[in-house]
Amino acid sequence: MTIDEVSRPGRVAAPGEAISAEELALAARNHSLPLEALRWEITPPGLHYLLVHYDIPMVDADAWRLRVGGLVDAPLELDLAALRALPARSVRVTMECAGNGRARLEPRPVSQPWLVEAVGTAEWTGVRLRDVLDAAGVRPETVDVVFTGADHGIERGVEQDYQRALPLSEARRDDVLLAYAMNGAPLLPQHGFPLRLVVPGWYGMAHVKWLVGIEAIDREFDGFQHAVAYRMRQSPDDPGEPVTRIAPRALLVPPGHPDFMTRTRIIRPGPLTLEGRAWSGRAPVDRVEVSVDGGGTWIAADLEPIGEHPWAWRRFTAQWRAEPGSHVLTARAVTADGEAQPADQVWSRGGFANNATQRIDVLCTD
Amino acid sequence: MTIDEVSRPGRVAAPGEAISAEELALAARNHSLPLEALRWEITPPGLHYLLVHYDIPMVDADAWRLRVGGLVDAPLELDLAALRALPARSVRVTMECAGNGRARLEPRPVSQPWLVEAVGTAEWTGVRLRDVLDAAGVRPETVDVVFTGADHGIERGVEQDYQRALPLSEARRDDVLLAYAMNGAPLLPQHGFPLRLVVPGWYGMAHVKWLVGIEAIDREFDGFQHAVAYRMRQSPDDPGEPVTRIAPRALLVPPGHPDFMTRTRIIRPGPLTLEGRAWSGRAPVDRVEVSVDGGGTWIAADLEPIGEHPWAWRRFTAQWRAEPGSHVLTARAVTADGEAQPADQVWSRGGFANNATQRIDVLCTD
């Protein structure tokens, strides 16, 4: 066995190729939100989706330090107490994996095989990233700010600490946090204990967990997770566009009760309130539509107004009188910019940002 | 679409048949323990394995009641305050899904496709089931005690509330709890809020979540989860034996760091401490052995003594000097009764209790 056998290039499954043992092993490790948990405005601990590129590190909070360096006037080394002494700020965020929807693509990029459930909403508390950058005196020639996590592994032949960057303007946003708490409690190990980056509106890969380093650099960051992974490519030699903000999506709570194996829903005839949640990291969701005939016809859902939490999902409901027979339920979000969730897949070689509408099979019986 | 199409009989995959879309959907819903989380003695919230037969119910704790009836002198209806007023007791329990190891079977029973990670350890707090049975005055002719959860669904054509039973002698054990807390906090929704049964030593199907009813009956319970599911059958007409207590198992924390896609481990040459956890719901684990050549040769591991927590996993360690090249790591637990984990699969049509030893591929490079 060689490194090349252990860590292979990315690939796309052959047409009709079934889920591999390796994809199943990733699905077993990485947790998604069971769709009935869309009922909770704040996702209960343990039900928020989770993607871990390598292993969850076991971090000793006492020994842990955050180092801030690069193009700064005063490099910093901060412990948790120093961070907690800075002004605290909370933000409610719906976070989604960029790979959500990947396993529904045809052909299927071979990686973590998410269906539609890689999402969750949490209240994150921490300090503004901007306050820490200001304390270090980030120099004006800075282009990107690079974030390094304590997680370490190998990916397509490249051994690496997990690293992602933000352009300086994005890093200085008012609501970008270095978070040490999730829903009022210290971060869980799997969500980045003791500190993670939170970038409201961006897909999950930007929210670097187990943060140990921040570095200001004078160029665009070209690390693996930018230059190789997380790009919307159509072919291996396509440079592609970077994956950044979350595409609009609406998900229904599957109504009634399920069959164990097929997860098909059984409902009784009569009036029924359908409910779900919708979100977008781009323009805000302006309306949600629901269909009970697989997208043939649509009805307008009642959508909660944007309240105090512009980065969190919003609940929608729709009334339906179910009649005996088979139904296919789906929903779509449309943003204030007119971007609508498509019925067809959004395909890229990495399988990113596929926000094709959900499909719920329902059987209505007496 | 008809009920027979929605909810089909159990089946075994054809030889070599790949993981189906339905199995993948179950793997996405049901969470396993990422193996590096074996490092924690008590599994952090959200990393404990989770199997939900139907949906996670959203229970209103104020309206919730536990009803105790059947062959009792004084039927009870208890709210949470009444349960909390009874003497509290805690027990640390390693819980494992009876289907753990199913996806490694050949041929593979088609159901939740666990590999080896459907396990977790928690400290459960609640009241002794026996105290509640005594308060209700369970009559001596009682044979089984039946537990009903608030989760509802259809399985192989049978619509049902989830129900399991215990023989009266087992129900009256000193350490069988009606638990309202997990690791010192109220139960999480997915772990049975507001109340679940905890039966130390038994596979997870016995620990009924979202408990709403307890009924004493004068015969062996013959509900779906006893008479149809959770039996060790070799053929469809084999009556089989019931699945009860957890077979011995040892799992290693995969050393070094992983490749993202293959999860193969990369390590450096030199001395290394291998660590893991071992448990059994049958006779206690007496020793653990570790192999770095796929089970060709074995070395004795250092195993933590049984302490205050006889139902919890115990840590083991083994020293290894890694040399460049490929290695296959595995471990096996042997109980005080001489029951050893097998290298070969334990096959049944339902895919239960397959405690075949783990396999970790490791590449040691400079």
XYZ file of C-alpha atoms in Angstrom:
732
model
C 0.000 0.000 0.000
C 1.356 3.434 -0.959
C 0.226 7.001 -0.281
C -1.162 7.126 -3.827
C -3.361 4.127 -3.107
C -4.463 5.513 0.241
C -5.217 9.043 -0.928
C -6.553 9.148 -4.459
C -7.733 11.914 -6.774
C -11.367 12.947 -6.638
C -13.676 11.059 -8.957
C -17.190 10.951 -10.261
C -19.104 7.669 -10.031
C -19.940 5.850 -13.256
C -23.575 6.294 -14.404
C -25.759 4.229 -12.074
C -22.808 3.225 -9.854
C -24.089 2.405 -6.377
C -22.883 3.874 -3.085
C -19.448 2.498 -2.214
C -18.234 1.151 1.121
C -16.090 4.274 1.514
C -19.053 6.599 1.005
C -21.071 4.569 3.519
C -18.249 4.879 6.069
C -18.342 8.677 5.664
C -22.148 8.699 5.995
C -21.796 6.739 9.254
C -19.316 9.305 10.685
C -20.895 12.548 9.528
C -24.273 13.340 11.003
C -27.219 14.947 9.284
C -30.361 16.546 10.684
C -33.254 14.070 10.810
C -35.900 16.015 8.885
C -38.487 15.915 11.695
C -35.990 18.013 13.702
C -36.810 20.946 11.399
C -39.624 21.431 13.941
C -37.158 22.991 16.378
C -36.242 26.620 15.716
C -32.881 26.005 17.398
C -31.551 22.561 16.574
C -31.148 20.424 19.724
C -27.543 19.456 20.560
C -26.522 16.396 18.598
C -29.006 16.918 15.769
C -27.166 19.784 14.040
C -25.433 18.462 10.935
C -21.758 17.701 11.287
C -18.960 17.257 8.758
C -15.481 16.441 10.015
C -12.834 16.322 7.310
C -10.289 14.357 9.351
C -10.702 13.454 13.060
C -12.294 15.396 15.893
C -9.242 16.625 17.864
C -9.291 16.271 21.654
C -8.142 19.761 22.639
C -6.788 20.636 26.102
C -8.481 23.995 26.752
C -5.835 25.034 29.297
C -2.946 24.534 26.909
C -4.851 25.852 23.872
C -3.854 29.224 22.380
C -5.031 31.207 19.371
C -2.127 32.761 17.464
C -2.798 35.835 15.317
C 0.009 36.820 12.970
C 1.143 37.555 9.447
C 0.626 41.133 8.238
C -0.134 42.577 11.671
C 1.548 45.215 13.813
C 1.244 43.228 17.041
C 1.093 39.439 16.794
C -1.189 38.009 19.483
C -1.336 34.816 21.469
C -4.702 34.563 23.193
C -6.048 32.039 25.642
C -9.744 31.452 26.285
C -9.819 33.834 29.241
C -8.435 36.638 27.064
C -11.096 35.994 24.436
C -13.881 35.849 27.011
C -12.714 39.213 28.393
C -13.555 40.880 25.061
C -17.129 42.083 24.360
C -19.388 39.103 23.635
C -21.856 38.931 20.808
C -24.337 36.254 19.714
C -25.707 35.415 16.297
C -28.272 32.809 15.250
C -27.088 31.013 12.142
C -28.447 28.345 9.846
C -25.407 26.446 8.666
C -25.405 24.030 5.749
C -22.733 21.813 4.255
C -21.643 22.846 0.762
C -21.961 19.159 -0.178
C -25.613 18.925 0.829
C -27.517 17.259 -2.012
C -24.405 15.563 -3.423
C -25.703 11.976 -3.284
C -28.736 12.961 -5.356
C -26.536 14.058 -8.270
C -26.330 11.973 -11.416
C -23.513 11.241 -12.056
C -22.516 11.339 -8.397
C -19.259 12.896 -7.180
C -17.692 10.379 -4.794
C -17.375 12.016 -1.376
C -19.552 12.441 1.740
C -22.944 11.308 0.330
C -25.382 13.857 1.744
C -28.997 13.726 0.642
C -30.827 16.940 1.693
C -30.350 17.015 5.464
C -26.898 18.540 6.078
C -28.166 21.604 7.909
C -28.844 22.942 11.408
C -29.439 26.162 13.303
C -27.592 27.314 16.407
C -27.055 30.414 18.484
C -23.301 31.076 18.465
C -21.635 33.322 21.030
C -18.132 34.712 20.951
C -16.141 37.769 20.031
C -16.174 39.704 16.792
C -13.333 38.577 14.546
C -12.930 42.266 13.660
C -12.155 43.156 17.273
C -9.320 40.625 17.335
C -8.007 41.761 13.943
C -8.063 45.355 15.202
C -6.253 44.388 18.396
C -3.504 42.813 16.283
C -3.405 45.799 13.920
C -3.986 44.103 10.581
C -2.129 46.029 7.900
C -3.993 47.644 4.980
C -2.163 45.597 2.330
C -3.879 42.469 3.661
C -5.873 40.616 0.979
C -6.989 37.396 2.705
C -7.175 36.264 6.305
C -6.287 32.565 6.706
C -7.779 30.381 9.446
C -6.086 27.180 10.596
C -7.816 24.389 12.530
C -6.256 21.752 14.774
C -7.626 18.980 12.548
C -5.016 17.302 10.410
C -5.214 14.759 7.638
C -4.520 13.883 4.052
C -6.809 14.599 1.139
C -6.159 13.640 -2.505
C -2.490 13.174 -1.675
C -2.025 16.477 0.179
C -1.240 16.289 3.900
C -2.613 19.364 5.617
C -4.038 21.177 8.582
C -7.549 22.207 7.641
C -7.312 25.807 6.385
C -9.721 28.261 4.847
C -9.531 31.997 4.211
C -11.820 34.997 3.937
C -11.229 38.228 2.012
C -10.463 41.005 4.513
C -13.759 42.793 3.824
C -15.711 39.636 4.696
C -13.546 39.005 7.763
C -14.365 42.517 9.009
C -18.130 42.017 8.791
C -19.972 42.959 11.957
C -21.426 39.461 12.471
C -18.391 37.255 11.798
C -17.504 35.667 15.123
C -14.834 33.686 16.872
C -17.327 31.550 18.795
C -16.643 29.765 22.070
C -20.262 28.883 22.851
C -23.122 27.178 21.021
C -26.644 27.567 22.365
C -25.293 29.002 25.616
C -22.859 26.179 26.389
C -19.172 25.694 25.583
C -18.692 24.289 22.099
C -19.107 20.532 21.856
C -15.895 18.769 20.766
C -17.330 17.957 17.350
C -18.405 21.559 16.729
C -14.930 23.019 17.232
C -14.125 23.189 20.960
C -12.726 25.461 22.217
C -13.090 28.024 19.387
C -14.419 28.151 15.853
C -15.032 30.693 13.164
C -18.669 31.535 12.323
C -19.351 33.283 9.009
C -23.135 33.761 8.748
C -24.478 33.055 5.269
C -21.522 30.982 4.061
C -21.501 27.225 3.623
C -20.014 25.206 6.480
C -16.489 24.816 5.065
C -15.840 28.494 5.911
C -16.644 28.086 9.628
C -13.237 26.662 10.585
C -13.456 24.488 13.714
C -10.792 23.926 16.422
C -9.247 27.246 15.456
C -5.575 27.665 16.407
C -4.257 30.263 13.960
C -5.251 33.417 12.106
C -2.852 34.894 9.555
C -3.182 38.015 7.433
C -1.598 37.593 3.967
C -0.995 39.914 1.008
C -2.463 37.643 -1.678
C -5.399 35.378 -2.368
C -5.058 32.200 -0.325
C -4.326 29.208 -2.540
C -4.497 26.348 -0.030
C -6.048 22.985 -0.862
C -9.539 23.814 0.405
C -9.646 26.850 -1.931
C -7.604 25.972 -4.985
C -8.483 22.263 -5.226
C -11.615 21.559 -3.183
C -14.722 23.738 -2.839
C -14.854 25.042 -6.397
C -17.760 24.749 -8.836
C -16.008 22.874 -11.662
C -17.583 21.132 -14.652
C -14.406 19.257 -15.625
C -11.051 18.496 -13.984
C -9.296 21.317 -15.877
C -12.046 23.881 -15.299
C -10.682 26.428 -12.771
C -14.261 26.950 -11.546
C -15.685 29.512 -9.186
C -15.169 29.338 -5.420
C -18.008 28.010 -3.270
C -19.071 30.768 -0.872
C -22.651 31.624 0.147
C -25.546 29.266 0.791
C -28.018 28.846 -2.065
C -31.705 29.198 -1.116
C -33.467 26.078 0.104
C -36.795 25.112 1.673
C -37.316 21.780 3.413
C -40.624 20.334 4.575
C -41.016 18.288 7.744
C -42.250 14.956 6.354
C -45.891 14.695 7.524
C -47.625 11.714 9.137
C -45.531 8.733 10.152
C -42.896 6.753 8.277
C -42.265 3.240 7.126
C -39.018 2.142 8.780
C -37.140 1.057 5.659
C -38.477 3.184 2.810
C -39.168 6.295 4.944
C -42.322 6.765 2.807
C -44.887 8.708 4.806
C -48.331 7.412 5.727
C -51.035 10.003 6.338
C -54.834 9.948 6.853
C -57.261 11.780 4.547
C -58.345 15.216 5.675
C -56.946 18.651 6.476
C -53.275 18.859 7.342
C -50.845 21.671 8.074
C -47.576 21.193 6.214
C -44.611 22.939 7.817
C -40.952 23.470 7.097
C -38.027 25.881 7.205
C -36.422 27.992 4.492
C -33.114 29.832 4.347
C -30.598 31.511 2.071
C -27.096 32.900 2.507
C -27.584 35.074 -0.577
C -30.525 37.472 -0.856
C -33.160 36.762 1.815
C -35.927 34.291 1.077
C -38.869 36.287 -0.209
C -41.436 33.496 -0.579
C -41.862 29.746 -0.316
C -44.112 27.592 -2.438
C -45.315 24.085 -1.702
C -46.385 21.368 -4.123
C -48.220 18.115 -3.392
C -47.938 16.812 -6.959
C -44.167 16.699 -7.323
C -43.866 20.253 -8.632
C -46.689 20.187 -11.199
C -48.586 22.920 -9.367
C -47.556 25.179 -6.509
C -49.338 26.946 -3.676
C -47.972 29.905 -1.708
C -46.877 29.032 1.829
C -47.194 31.360 4.813
C -43.654 32.442 5.595
C -42.550 33.899 8.935
C -41.275 37.473 8.460
C -37.569 38.229 8.838
C -37.219 39.003 12.525
C -34.168 39.598 14.672
C -32.248 36.730 13.123
C -31.570 37.445 9.449
C -29.152 34.477 9.142
C -31.520 31.868 10.571
C -34.048 29.732 8.759
C -37.688 30.825 8.835
C -40.737 28.645 9.360
C -43.356 28.260 6.661
C -46.706 26.509 6.681
C -49.260 25.498 4.075
C -52.734 23.993 4.430
C -53.595 20.842 2.538
C -56.632 18.576 2.398
C -55.155 15.153 1.722
C -57.089 12.673 -0.377
C -56.475 8.925 -0.564
C -53.702 7.954 -2.949
C -50.056 8.700 -3.628
C -48.587 12.186 -3.419
C -45.153 13.690 -3.878
C -44.524 16.685 -1.638
C -41.931 19.330 -2.294
C -41.208 22.980 -1.531
C -39.114 25.715 -3.091
C -37.662 28.951 -1.798
C -37.423 32.081 -3.946
C -35.170 34.969 -2.873
C -35.737 38.701 -3.033
C -33.364 38.642 -6.033
C -35.650 36.163 -7.808
C -33.314 33.203 -7.372
C -35.577 30.131 -7.154
C -34.646 26.641 -6.065
C -34.473 24.486 -9.176
C -36.294 21.187 -9.741
C -33.217 19.910 -11.577
C -29.824 19.250 -10.075
C -27.041 21.805 -9.910
C -24.107 19.693 -10.998
C -20.417 20.207 -10.315
C -17.549 17.722 -10.038
C -17.298 18.339 -6.305
C -21.037 18.077 -5.819
C -21.451 21.479 -4.169
C -24.461 23.748 -3.677
C -26.994 21.345 -5.202
C -30.193 22.904 -3.922
C -32.566 20.896 -6.120
C -35.958 20.627 -4.434
C -36.718 17.898 -1.906
C -39.001 14.941 -2.724
C -41.211 13.309 -0.084
C -43.262 10.241 -1.046
C -46.575 10.139 0.785
C -49.313 7.517 0.803
C -52.690 8.680 2.067
C -54.854 5.781 3.321
C -58.008 5.443 5.406
C -48.567 3.070 -4.546
C -50.006 0.689 -1.935
C -49.104 -0.128 1.667
C -47.461 -3.347 0.422
C -45.178 -1.327 -1.835
C -44.394 1.195 0.887
C -43.714 -1.311 3.672
C -42.132 -4.491 2.421
C -40.928 -7.708 4.070
C -37.360 -7.844 5.338
C -34.801 -9.035 2.821
C -31.188 -10.003 2.448
C -29.142 -8.336 -0.294
C -27.974 -10.468 -3.219
C -24.304 -11.506 -3.008
C -22.201 -8.434 -3.748
C -25.265 -6.143 -3.974
C -24.204 -2.575 -3.174
C -25.720 -0.266 -0.566
C -29.141 0.940 -1.726
C -30.533 4.474 -1.668
C -32.862 3.413 1.161
C -29.988 2.121 3.285
C -28.060 5.356 2.636
C -31.074 7.406 3.757
C -31.131 5.466 7.039
C -27.370 5.928 7.484
C -27.865 9.688 7.039
C -30.554 9.800 9.750
C -29.065 7.478 12.337
C -25.847 8.645 13.932
C -22.855 6.562 14.914
C -19.901 7.319 17.174
C -16.903 8.601 15.185
C -14.218 6.175 16.372
C -11.856 8.886 17.630
C -14.588 9.717 20.178
C -13.735 6.446 21.947
C -11.144 8.690 23.644
C -13.870 10.128 25.896
C -14.911 7.957 28.825
C -18.356 9.580 28.728
C -19.447 10.205 25.156
C -19.976 13.935 24.485
C -23.591 14.924 23.695
C -24.318 14.355 20.040
C -21.642 11.697 19.509
C -23.496 8.845 21.251
C -24.926 6.487 18.641
C -28.577 6.960 17.821
C -31.139 4.718 16.146
C -34.666 6.036 15.687
C -37.102 3.490 14.250
C -39.686 6.048 13.125
C -39.530 9.804 13.879
C -38.232 11.648 16.931
C -41.466 12.773 18.622
C -41.706 16.357 19.873
C -43.089 15.736 23.361
C -44.729 18.451 25.483
C -43.283 17.729 28.929
C -46.144 19.466 30.732
C -48.821 17.363 29.070
C -46.771 14.172 29.170
C -47.797 11.343 31.534
C -46.484 7.852 32.181
C -49.293 5.326 32.572
C -48.623 2.123 34.528
C -51.284 -0.542 34.235
C -52.205 -4.109 33.355
C -51.751 -6.672 36.155
C -51.313 -4.123 38.932
C -53.291 -3.362 42.088
C -53.114 0.412 41.642
C -52.766 1.793 38.107
C -50.635 4.934 38.084
C -50.495 8.067 36.029
C -47.257 9.900 36.773
C -45.993 13.245 35.599
C -42.330 14.254 35.596
C -42.590 15.941 39.002
C -43.929 12.736 40.550
C -41.042 10.747 39.070
C -38.465 13.281 40.203
C -39.887 13.070 43.733
C -38.878 9.387 43.939
C -35.322 8.417 45.002
C -32.875 9.120 42.174
C -30.207 6.742 41.023
C -27.518 7.001 38.325
C -25.864 4.313 36.257
C -23.107 4.578 33.659
C -23.967 2.454 30.655
C -22.306 1.548 27.390
C -25.150 1.124 24.934
C -24.825 -0.525 21.539
C -27.267 -1.076 18.718
C -28.146 -4.732 18.137
C -27.588 -4.044 14.434
C -24.011 -2.849 14.903
C -21.825 -4.662 12.362
C -24.737 -5.374 9.996
C -23.288 -3.680 6.902
C -20.152 -5.821 7.174
C -22.180 -9.038 6.795
C -22.048 -11.037 3.579
C -24.776 -11.445 2.446
C -26.035 -8.219 3.964
C -29.448 -7.931 5.632
C -31.071 -4.778 4.214
C -31.718 -2.381 7.097
C -29.819 0.382 8.932
C -26.273 -0.256 7.583
C -24.068 0.081 10.656
C -20.383 -0.689 10.358
C -18.792 -0.992 13.844
C -19.544 2.383 15.440
C -23.108 2.142 16.810
C -22.127 2.588 20.447
C -21.795 5.227 23.164
C -21.485 5.632 26.914
C -23.611 7.880 29.110
C -24.449 8.454 32.731
C -28.212 7.982 33.045
C -30.181 9.297 36.024
C -33.731 8.462 36.982
C -35.777 6.245 39.243
C -35.591 2.506 39.644
C -38.200 0.805 37.470
C -38.721 -1.555 40.431
C -39.792 1.312 42.671
C -42.503 2.282 40.193
C -43.619 -1.335 39.732
C -43.827 -1.692 43.525
C -45.818 1.527 43.825
C -48.317 0.127 41.308
C -48.403 -3.274 43.030
C -47.472 -5.564 40.151
C -49.226 -8.912 40.661
C -47.239 -12.146 41.053
C -48.755 -13.783 37.942
C -46.982 -11.187 35.785
C -44.718 -12.733 33.152
C -43.590 -9.766 31.033
C -43.607 -6.008 31.510
C -44.354 -4.146 28.252
C -42.968 -0.676 27.517
C -44.594 1.635 24.959
C -42.877 4.629 23.364
C -44.480 7.695 21.794
C -42.803 6.892 18.463
C -45.164 5.536 15.848
C -44.639 4.077 12.413
C -45.029 1.154 10.070
C -42.563 -1.681 9.679
C -42.893 -4.612 7.272
C -46.601 -3.854 6.913
C -47.341 -3.559 10.637
C -48.384 -0.130 11.941
C -47.304 0.206 15.551
C -46.196 2.212 18.530
C -42.661 1.090 19.334
C -42.985 -1.566 22.056
C -40.572 -3.856 23.832
C -40.909 -6.015 26.943
C -38.746 -7.411 29.732
C -39.350 -10.531 31.821
C -40.432 -9.468 35.322
C -37.181 -10.683 36.898
C -35.153 -8.474 34.557
C -37.499 -5.525 35.084
C -36.951 -5.818 38.842
C -33.138 -5.621 38.588
C -31.584 -3.053 40.885
C -30.014 -1.059 38.026
C -32.890 -0.889 35.522
C -33.949 2.747 35.386
C -36.641 5.034 34.109
C -34.209 7.789 33.161
C -35.052 11.477 32.847
C -31.465 12.736 32.646
C -28.401 11.924 30.556
C -25.008 13.154 31.726
C -26.660 15.425 34.268
C -29.004 17.201 31.843
C -32.605 16.495 30.800
C -32.757 13.882 28.038
C -32.134 15.256 24.569
C -35.169 14.856 22.275
C -33.450 12.165 20.229
C -32.511 10.138 23.322
C -36.082 9.819 24.598
C -37.175 13.091 26.212
C -38.757 13.215 28.716
C -38.306 9.586 29.891
C -36.723 6.391 28.638
C -36.030 2.925 29.887
C -32.386 1.994 30.579
C -31.537 -1.711 30.839
C -27.776 -1.974 31.439
C -26.154 -4.782 29.469
C -28.904 -5.129 26.862
C -28.713 -3.966 23.269
C -30.310 -0.608 22.517
C -33.702 -1.903 21.309
C -34.578 -2.702 24.957
C -34.033 0.881 26.191
C -37.428 2.182 25.023
C -37.340 5.933 24.367
C -40.179 8.509 24.773
C -41.807 6.170 27.279
C -45.554 6.669 27.770
C -46.811 3.306 29.002
C -45.838 0.350 31.192
C -48.108 -2.696 31.279
C -47.762 -5.922 33.270
C -49.060 -8.957 31.322
C -49.537 -12.664 32.166
C -47.782 -14.076 29.096
C -44.694 -13.605 26.997
C -45.033 -10.439 24.931
C -45.468 -11.232 21.244
C -45.356 -7.747 19.689
C -43.571 -7.019 16.408
C -40.225 -6.047 17.963
C -40.092 -9.443 19.750
C -41.870 -11.943 17.535
C -40.794 -10.583 14.137
C -37.789 -8.269 14.583
C -34.815 -8.695 16.940
C -34.479 -12.486 16.648
C -31.389 -14.436 15.607
C -32.836 -16.311 12.601
C -30.957 -18.201 9.911
C -33.955 -18.473 7.567
C -37.384 -16.822 7.312
C -39.149 -19.809 8.948
C -36.555 -20.210 11.717
C -38.231 -19.056 14.977
C -34.792 -17.973 16.214
C -33.677 -16.851 19.632
C -34.445 -13.357 20.984
C -31.702 -10.725 20.874
C -30.967 -9.643 24.456
C -27.516 -8.902 25.907
C -24.574 -7.191 24.263
C -21.867 -9.492 22.885
C -18.276 -8.609 23.871
C -16.475 -6.105 21.681
C -13.238 -4.116 21.706
C -12.682 -1.117 19.439
C -9.413 0.712 18.864
C -9.139 4.444 18.347
C -7.653 4.630 14.836
C -4.116 5.982 15.342
C -2.356 8.759 13.442
C -4.381 10.828 10.996
C -6.769 9.826 8.227
C -7.151 10.219 4.521
C -10.443 12.018 3.956
C -12.029 9.539 1.546
C -10.588 6.128 2.406
C -10.202 6.801 6.157
C -6.939 4.819 5.946
C -4.613 5.942 8.733
C -1.199 7.497 8.179
C 1.337 7.099 10.981
C 5.069 7.767 11.439
C 7.569 5.045 12.329
C 8.407 4.656 16.014
C 6.787 3.905 19.354
C 3.035 4.434 19.602
C 0.440 3.804 22.295
C -2.653 2.171 20.838
C -5.803 2.738 22.859
C -9.409 1.689 22.788
C -12.465 0.633 24.781
C -13.953 -2.794 25.457
C -17.338 -3.841 26.820
C -19.744 -6.738 27.197
C -23.342 -7.080 28.378
C -22.719 -10.749 29.121
C -19.881 -11.888 31.396
C -17.426 -9.029 32.058
C -14.498 -8.535 29.716
C -11.562 -10.397 31.217
C -8.855 -9.443 28.723
C -8.260 -7.624 25.476
C -5.755 -8.533 22.802
C -4.448 -6.350 20.018
C -3.066 -7.355 16.635
C -1.128 -5.247 14.132
C -1.105 -7.949 11.451
C -4.832 -8.420 10.927
C -5.212 -11.100 13.578
C -2.206 -13.263 12.679
C -0.571 -12.659 16.038
C -1.917 -11.061 19.196
C -0.443 -9.143 22.105
C -2.090 -8.658 25.488
C -3.383 -5.139 26.093
C -3.408 -3.384 29.473
C -7.048 -3.296 30.497
C -8.460 -0.928 33.121
C -9.868 -2.897 36.057
C -13.626 -3.058 36.627
C -14.292 -0.059 38.821
C -17.514 1.498 40.019
C -19.168 1.208 36.637
C -19.599 -2.467 35.704
C -21.858 -1.641 32.709
C -19.487 0.880 31.119
C -16.730 0.257 28.630
C -13.153 0.037 29.921
C -10.049 1.574 28.390
C -7.224 -0.582 27.118
C -3.803 0.321 25.795
C -1.022 -1.502 23.980
C 2.485 -0.387 23.041
C 3.639 -0.744 19.449
C 6.777 0.213 17.565
C 5.512 0.957 14.065
C 7.702 0.183 11.088
C 7.308 1.545 7.579
C 4.779 -0.340 5.493
C 1.155 -1.458 5.622
C -0.483 -2.774 8.763
C -3.944 -3.990 9.676
C -4.890 -3.239 13.265
C -7.545 -5.060 15.202
C -8.501 -5.918 18.780
C -10.597 -8.570 20.453
C -12.307 -8.828 23.819
C -12.527 -12.102 25.752
C -14.999 -12.434 28.630
C -14.600 -14.116 32.014
C -16.726 -16.931 30.542
C -14.199 -17.405 27.739
C -16.414 -15.865 25.046
C -14.036 -14.277 22.529
C -14.864 -11.881 19.738
C -14.706 -13.801 16.476
C -12.696 -12.871 13.389
C -15.562 -14.145 11.236
C -19.021 -12.677 11.004
C -21.927 -13.729 13.199
C -24.664 -13.975 10.601
C -28.414 -13.763 11.075
C -31.166 -12.611 8.705
C -31.743 -9.503 10.781
C -28.039 -8.748 11.029
C -27.906 -8.652 14.836
C -25.059 -9.007 17.331
C -22.304 -9.257 14.704
C -19.286 -8.609 16.889
C -16.656 -9.641 14.333
C -13.402 -7.830 15.057
C -12.707 -4.358 13.680
C -10.226 -3.743 10.833
C -8.128 -0.574 10.606
C -5.881 -0.073 7.584
C -2.696 1.790 8.484
C 0.142 3.039 6.312
C 3.355 3.861 8.150
C 5.552 6.312 6.192
C 8.525 8.488 6.982
